[in-house]
Amino acid sequence: MTAPIDAAVAARALPLLDLTDLGDASTEASVASLCRDARAGAVAAVCVWPRFVPVCRRTLEGSPVRIATVVNFPEGGEDVEATVAETRATLRDGAQEIDLVLPYRALLRGDADTAQAMVAAVRAACGPACLKVILETGMLAEPGTVAAASRLALAAGADFIKTSTGKSPVSATPEAAETMLAAIRTSGRPAGLKVSGGLRSVADAATYLALADRLMGPGWASPTTMRLGASSLYGALKAAREAA
């Protein structure tokens, strides 16, 4: 892509970014730095481990950047009571968006009820907070299974469906995103897509923006309908914008 095209992609993608620090070496200092970048870049949200939500609340005070955190992460376990407790605790700490890992192994063994119960319980615990449900599409693998997981999460109240934790061998793919967008389009209710895992370049962002434009219409992608979750994409987008 040329510099003007890169800059145009960056201008669209930066406001959709969930700037993420879910590394094993995360610290209060690294999260505070992430929040400062988020302010400077005017991104949609930061996404951090639950224990760092209070740091984000302090560092982002007065900023429109939202605070997201993860629950049932990354394993996608089946303990509904523990996950609901985790959700409530992190909301009290200041989280505004909850990224919940679907119990995808239950779905794979044919136990859709367990997966549905988890999403519905966390939805109830979230109240007005935004709920994103991580499908872990690389583990679901088959398009039909990704579609079924998408429909389940949306029916149980997800505000967004999200591709991946970024911790599995296969993260986001255009094929999975296309299946998820199709499910959103036919769900009969407003919902968004979060693409997460493996996004590193302006070209990666362009791929998913083009996919959303084609399937949902050129005016659809906004912070309320589409997010790009990444830890390293911010630098590439910022450089492309500044090179224009």
PDB file of C-alpha atoms in Angstrom, residues 16-22 45-49 67-74 97-104 107 119 130-140 145-147 149-154 157-168 170-173 176-181 183-184 189 191-199 208 220 225-231:
ATOM      1  CA  LEU A  16     -11.407   1.253  16.699  1.00  0.00           C
ATOM      2  CA  LEU A  17      -8.351  -0.001  18.578  1.00  0.00           C
ATOM      3  CA  ASP A  18      -8.528  -1.861  21.886  1.00  0.00           C
ATOM      4  CA  LEU A  19      -4.926  -1.251  22.907  1.00  0.00           C
ATOM      5  CA  THR A  20      -3.998  -4.415  24.771  1.00  0.00           C
ATOM      6  CA  ASP A  21      -1.529  -5.564  27.411  1.00  0.00           C
ATOM      7  CA  LEU A  22      -2.254  -9.170  28.376  1.00  0.00           C
ATOM      8  CA  ALA A  45     -10.260   1.291  24.793  1.00  0.00           C
ATOM      9  CA  VAL A  46      -7.451  -0.375  26.654  1.00  0.00           C
ATOM     10  CA  CYS A  47      -7.705  -4.068  27.504  1.00  0.00           C
ATOM     11  CA  VAL A  48      -5.763  -5.358  30.510  1.00  0.00           C
ATOM     12  CA  TRP A  49      -5.703  -8.070  33.164  1.00  0.00           C
ATOM     13  CA  ILE A  67     -11.395   0.298  30.198  1.00  0.00           C
ATOM     14  CA  ALA A  68     -11.823  -3.324  29.141  1.00  0.00           C
ATOM     15  CA  THR A  69     -10.705  -6.413  30.982  1.00  0.00           C
ATOM     16  CA  VAL A  70     -10.858 -10.182  30.531  1.00  0.00           C
ATOM     17  CA  VAL A  71     -12.672 -12.865  32.518  1.00  0.00           C
ATOM     18  CA  ASN A  72     -12.541 -16.661  32.288  1.00  0.00           C
ATOM     19  CA  PHE A  73      -9.319 -15.920  30.419  1.00  0.00           C
ATOM     20  CA  PRO A  74      -7.629 -17.529  28.618  1.00  0.00           C
ATOM     21  CA  GLU A  97     -16.178  -3.551  29.102  1.00  0.00           C
ATOM     22  CA  ILE A  98     -15.890  -7.269  29.828  1.00  0.00           C
ATOM     23  CA  ASP A  99     -14.197  -9.664  27.392  1.00  0.00           C
ATOM     24  CA  LEU A 100     -15.451 -13.131  28.362  1.00  0.00           C
ATOM     25  CA  VAL A 101     -13.961 -16.349  26.988  1.00  0.00           C
ATOM     26  CA  LEU A 102     -16.739 -18.677  25.859  1.00  0.00           C
ATOM     27  CA  PRO A 103     -16.505 -22.215  27.295  1.00  0.00           C
ATOM     28  CA  TYR A 104     -15.610 -23.359  23.808  1.00  0.00           C
ATOM     29  CA  LEU A 107     -19.439 -26.376  22.725  1.00  0.00           C
ATOM     30  CA  VAL A 119     -22.749 -16.013  28.587  1.00  0.00           C
ATOM     31  CA  CYS A 130     -20.351  -3.832  27.282  1.00  0.00           C
ATOM     32  CA  LEU A 131     -19.970  -7.602  26.964  1.00  0.00           C
ATOM     33  CA  LYS A 132     -17.621  -9.039  24.337  1.00  0.00           C
ATOM     34  CA  VAL A 133     -17.618 -12.836  24.018  1.00  0.00           C
ATOM     35  CA  ILE A 134     -14.366 -14.428  22.844  1.00  0.00           C
ATOM     36  CA  LEU A 135     -15.143 -17.469  20.712  1.00  0.00           C
ATOM     37  CA  GLU A 136     -11.527 -18.711  20.336  1.00  0.00           C
ATOM     38  CA  THR A 137     -12.181 -19.363  16.670  1.00  0.00           C
ATOM     39  CA  GLY A 138      -8.814 -21.020  16.057  1.00  0.00           C
ATOM     40  CA  MET A 139      -9.852 -23.829  18.376  1.00  0.00           C
ATOM     41  CA  LEU A 140     -13.366 -24.090  16.923  1.00  0.00           C
ATOM     42  CA  THR A 145     -18.835 -24.375  14.570  1.00  0.00           C
ATOM     43  CA  VAL A 146     -17.749 -20.721  14.460  1.00  0.00           C
ATOM     44  CA  ALA A 147     -21.194 -19.813  13.141  1.00  0.00           C
ATOM     45  CA  ALA A 149     -20.774 -20.186  18.586  1.00  0.00           C
ATOM     46  CA  SER A 150     -21.520 -16.754  17.120  1.00  0.00           C
ATOM     47  CA  ARG A 151     -25.263 -17.367  17.135  1.00  0.00           C
ATOM     48  CA  LEU A 152     -25.149 -18.711  20.705  1.00  0.00           C
ATOM     49  CA  ALA A 153     -23.216 -15.723  22.051  1.00  0.00           C
ATOM     50  CA  LEU A 154     -25.422 -13.205  20.272  1.00  0.00           C
ATOM     51  CA  GLY A 157     -26.753 -11.116  24.932  1.00  0.00           C
ATOM     52  CA  ALA A 158     -23.235 -10.418  23.683  1.00  0.00           C
ATOM     53  CA  ASP A 159     -22.687  -6.840  22.533  1.00  0.00           C
ATOM     54  CA  PHE A 160     -19.646  -7.974  20.528  1.00  0.00           C
ATOM     55  CA  ILE A 161     -18.346 -11.321  19.418  1.00  0.00           C
ATOM     56  CA  LYS A 162     -14.567 -11.554  19.407  1.00  0.00           C
ATOM     57  CA  THR A 163     -12.289 -13.889  17.505  1.00  0.00           C
ATOM     58  CA  SER A 164      -9.522 -14.907  19.879  1.00  0.00           C
ATOM     59  CA  THR A 165      -7.649 -14.642  23.140  1.00  0.00           C
ATOM     60  CA  GLY A 166      -4.368 -14.291  21.267  1.00  0.00           C
ATOM     61  CA  LYS A 167      -3.106 -17.209  23.369  1.00  0.00           C
ATOM     62  CA  SER A 168      -4.035 -20.059  21.019  1.00  0.00           C
ATOM     63  CA  VAL A 170      -4.377 -19.927  15.550  1.00  0.00           C
ATOM     64  CA  SER A 171      -5.756 -16.479  16.264  1.00  0.00           C
ATOM     65  CA  ALA A 172      -7.871 -14.212  14.057  1.00  0.00           C
ATOM     66  CA  THR A 173      -8.414 -15.120  10.419  1.00  0.00           C
ATOM     67  CA  ALA A 176     -13.563 -16.617  10.849  1.00  0.00           C
ATOM     68  CA  ALA A 177     -14.321 -12.890  10.835  1.00  0.00           C
ATOM     69  CA  GLU A 178     -16.451 -13.293   7.727  1.00  0.00           C
ATOM     70  CA  THR A 179     -18.465 -16.072   9.371  1.00  0.00           C
ATOM     71  CA  MET A 180     -18.945 -13.946  12.493  1.00  0.00           C
ATOM     72  CA  LEU A 181     -20.041 -10.901  10.500  1.00  0.00           C
ATOM     73  CA  ALA A 183     -23.989 -14.151  12.022  1.00  0.00           C
ATOM     74  CA  ILE A 184     -24.215 -10.547  13.219  1.00  0.00           C
ATOM     75  CA  ARG A 189     -30.115  -7.210  16.750  1.00  0.00           C
ATOM     76  CA  ALA A 191     -23.953  -6.215  17.723  1.00  0.00           C
ATOM     77  CA  GLY A 192     -20.299  -5.745  16.884  1.00  0.00           C
ATOM     78  CA  LEU A 193     -17.191  -7.673  15.899  1.00  0.00           C
ATOM     79  CA  LYS A 194     -13.835  -7.569  17.669  1.00  0.00           C
ATOM     80  CA  VAL A 195     -10.910  -8.974  15.716  1.00  0.00           C
ATOM     81  CA  SER A 196      -8.084  -9.909  18.058  1.00  0.00           C
ATOM     82  CA  GLY A 197      -4.943 -12.000  17.889  1.00  0.00           C
ATOM     83  CA  GLY A 198      -2.111 -11.603  15.406  1.00  0.00           C
ATOM     84  CA  LEU A 199      -2.885  -8.096  14.101  1.00  0.00           C
ATOM     85  CA  TYR A 208     -10.580  -6.509   8.255  1.00  0.00           C
ATOM     86  CA  TRP A 220     -20.898   0.284   9.503  1.00  0.00           C
ATOM     87  CA  THR A 225     -19.663  -1.945  16.074  1.00  0.00           C
ATOM     88  CA  MET A 226     -16.043  -2.909  15.409  1.00  0.00           C
ATOM     89  CA  ARG A 227     -12.876  -3.182  17.456  1.00  0.00           C
ATOM     90  CA  LEU A 228      -9.359  -4.252  16.605  1.00  0.00           C
ATOM     91  CA  GLY A 229      -7.619  -5.814  19.603  1.00  0.00           C
ATOM     92  CA  ALA A 230      -3.840  -5.675  19.499  1.00  0.00           C
ATOM     93  CA  SER A 231      -0.721  -4.881  21.473  1.00  0.00           C
TER      94      SER A 231
END
